[in-house]
Amino acid sequence: MKNISEKHFMACLLLAVFFGSYLPSCQKNFKDTAPAITNNSSKQLSDADSLKYLMYRIMQVSYVNGGRDSSNNLPTYYWYNQVPKLDPLSSAYDSADMLLGNMKNYAINQATGNPYDKYSFLDHGEVAGEIQQGVAGDLGMEISYAKDQANNYFLYVLSTDKNSPAGLVGVNRGWQITAINGNNNVGYDGGSGPNVTRVINAVYKDAQASFTFKKPDGTLVTQSLSKAVYQINPILFDSVYNVSGKNVGYFVFNTFSSVTNNNAPTITKQELDRVFSKFQSAGISSLIVDLRYNHGGSVATAEYLDGLIAPASVKGKVMYNYLYNDRLTANLRQAGLQDKVLFSGGGNLQLNHVFFIGRSGTASASELTLNNLKPYMDVKLVGDTTYGKPVGFFSFHITDFDAAGNEKSLADLYAINFETRNANNQGGYFNGLIPDALASDYINVPWGNTADDHLVKIFKYISTGAYARVSSSERMAKDPSLRLSVPSTIPSLRFNGMVDYRISNQIKEAAKRKMK
């Protein structure tokens, strides 16, 4: 084995584990120190067994040398000390996913009796593309069933991305889907029924499908949609309203895709800057951020959005704190971690109130954004209890080497690595954030329509200091055309979580400096 300095070796290890790639000067030396994983009989493990082994060790033993090194006690899993010692190569685990599923069951939330970890998963590049690069490769259409007053179910479009195949042909929120590929059997028949399975396949899995839509005006249109790669535009709608003589800004933010990619501003940053410039020019005194279907994304984007919303007086103050497991906490500098994030500055708005619209799908970076502002602003949540995810990920790209020394990509590991709390140490909302006012999600009410129940109640609060008290049953009795969203009927396949790519980049830069 070729001898290399410990300084150079550690730099290579950090780069390889966190990013699955490294500088050319590292490549040969790292391969020399990271041979293919073998069992006790020196037989090379299969890719599936290597993935189980390396995943387990990164979570429970140490991330150093891609999980191969036992000399550094640096497990990364937030709840590692509640998981008993396991044999990752046991035949009891057919796959890494099965092993991970077992490991997630040990840390128990005493308030509910259920495991804390309903979040950790393995991925094969889709998340990094969606969140870090702001790219998707689908129809760009989210769907759900909704019900009328008599509990009859209908299939509707929840939202579309403006740049996606669905968005480009005009498909929008509130369009009813009456047939798929000419088959009008699209009614709800349970989570695994043939109708629902056919719907999920057509919208999220198949390369191409034909949809017949019933538009809000009652006309029918059939569109053939094919999957395509597109740049995500996370702002689905924005407007300024005058409420009792006060200007109120409103926008729908659908995902926390990164504000930069390779140090260049993304569409996400450009759109956020555009909308907030519009709000500043209008002199808004209240802001409404609609996150009802936002499952999260990049923590750096949450920080950027908080900086636009918060007053200038927050500059230099704590935005939020990180909590890690005891081993990482004791070795923050060695691991390249930080314990808090400060506001680099505030925005240019003079806001009396900031309202967030949230529901059961509102998760992670969405909840982080709201929670970070609580110590500094009058923050209100309207809608329903949020998902409950005060924890997040680093991304570990797991690789192995074949007998010839060629690197092979196995998977990206997203296992919970940290928890966040705001400047007042508020957090721990594993059961979700409780709304200040309940509001119903009528799926056939277009974005920004003043009949939206969330806006009805928020506008009433801005005008009178109290929320409107109209129940969904009362509204639906008065207007039988309303369709109430039933979010549990169609699971979203979008990423659910928050990822800190910035800290990973800091580790990468620290490793580069060590190599000089």
Steps between C-alpha positions, in 0.01 A plus 500: 500500500634842412585720801329838519497765772218495755426861407456416133314179581237670722438765238434233240272309735283800574460578134421144404246434772305820472509553127578171330774680308838653579782697349716318244797510738297293747365241261774241481597524865139467615443195283815347647362547852140401423497150347186309420309387808555131578360254752699284742598259223640792293223453246388829347152598613218564260398861441185441708699368797762775466225759514353346816841484663615852413162660576492341844854605585454860381194527722621302803881484504679772303468677167881502454622317190146450378409293807809277486699662783438394861773714660279811510186478714291737286157349430272733305150373585321736740356209701798262460522429875145364508571239231646172633803347339385325183662279239444688174591192297243282673270304269214654700541812284435436132603853408641823639148643496384217727793555735435873511131437565595288800743759635232770484281309747714539814478869595148535641304821550360451850214742430362279223657160553613506136854522359642849457657408169244491224741689278832322420539341156734398219495680165668470160560861398146631461505712819827675418365583154172636635632694800859596427474547123133599481423247227207259473419233243127432515164642389518778759154428632393418857156344549259401775148380554245741643148451628173686482247552778357150446850341524517416130862492381647679195854511360656847472824675414654649815771701329725522195844646440492778239804354320381139495322308222167544682558867575610587148167384352302694761397228744441663836374456851132411521475310170313175550639183340211300352691241296852366451602339172133496408402306812255689720540260794695748709281496812653443839514130593749497787874551523583188298187466288533452122364848427739676736792285382423590138482869591831497691678317219374742236585817692823405673654193334406456133697686233184620326125508563186666370276694739149634456448806717185683601591866536338730758270642230368148428671447164690178429849482354725199432877538520770244429788566741851353491765511769769759438791659684435861602624770733276521807320828562394475865274808500164388369311828551552847648283808545443813707159566660353806664333399826329780691736753347813292568710332233555130559750285310425135421697228325489121466840339557505135401852369573825617657721436198842656537554873443842431347648225286877500446502851651258629235151631592219262415144560387401462864711798606396707199132437569528572872683825425237595242209441734653680798595796282135511391387491864742774600381724216140444610585591860334194648438497876412129527636195319338161429731209412303202368690178578205263507661240269866588561689192625828684557844493337815705550559664839700771321183600315308513828770731634480719190122527525517583871750773421255655252211489747671602826559865600845657458545495879569123498844538341758303697240330720443125524271362230512141626713250687618152400484194725703188411564168669742504793801380298467761226430769762825412678692522170340792316827642369637163389174422319480846339164580662351817644267541796296801389401719207482879530295744295731667249240775468130568482267608222357833391138437594323666791265223606241502775416133449634201309251219439599151391250264340581142592342158501596137555736509200688807628832358620859551606649809331150651494462449874857621555426827316199571719667397826813711435292821482297448819747674735506814286159549336126453542471160328165328443423156355167448324372171358562174684768322703822467302692180427744519792867479397743707710793285382707484184766331291848519365541307177745211501578361156592135558743338258696178481791380287521185295801268507669710230464818704219653294256708703131408493212716621265313735255758641456832677427463870261743666487395865413758767813687610382810685212679672433874493369744761441874466665781698255444787580126501157422356480182295428133551179516296505133400120497518469807281443872555152587621317769300376823654187461288355201317416541132375259235681418175245519219687348212288655226556857620781648283819642645449848639121495473356699789255214559792285620413422862853578617487847345147560628617442857828689467338804339244504781781500756680786324176701496368425849766320705290180507470210258182424308307216668335320211529120505554283193156340541336842501688615191436180310132515586483850352715410198460133390760548224784508755729197512692434823849354453565155648883502519550140613354352180798558265851502651734760356819361351686827559791516745390552860769647721773758537857457384797712600723501194678811628668321790603226261664767283673644806643157575615473140677836515661411834634181345644696206680738734656207688644371173690819422 
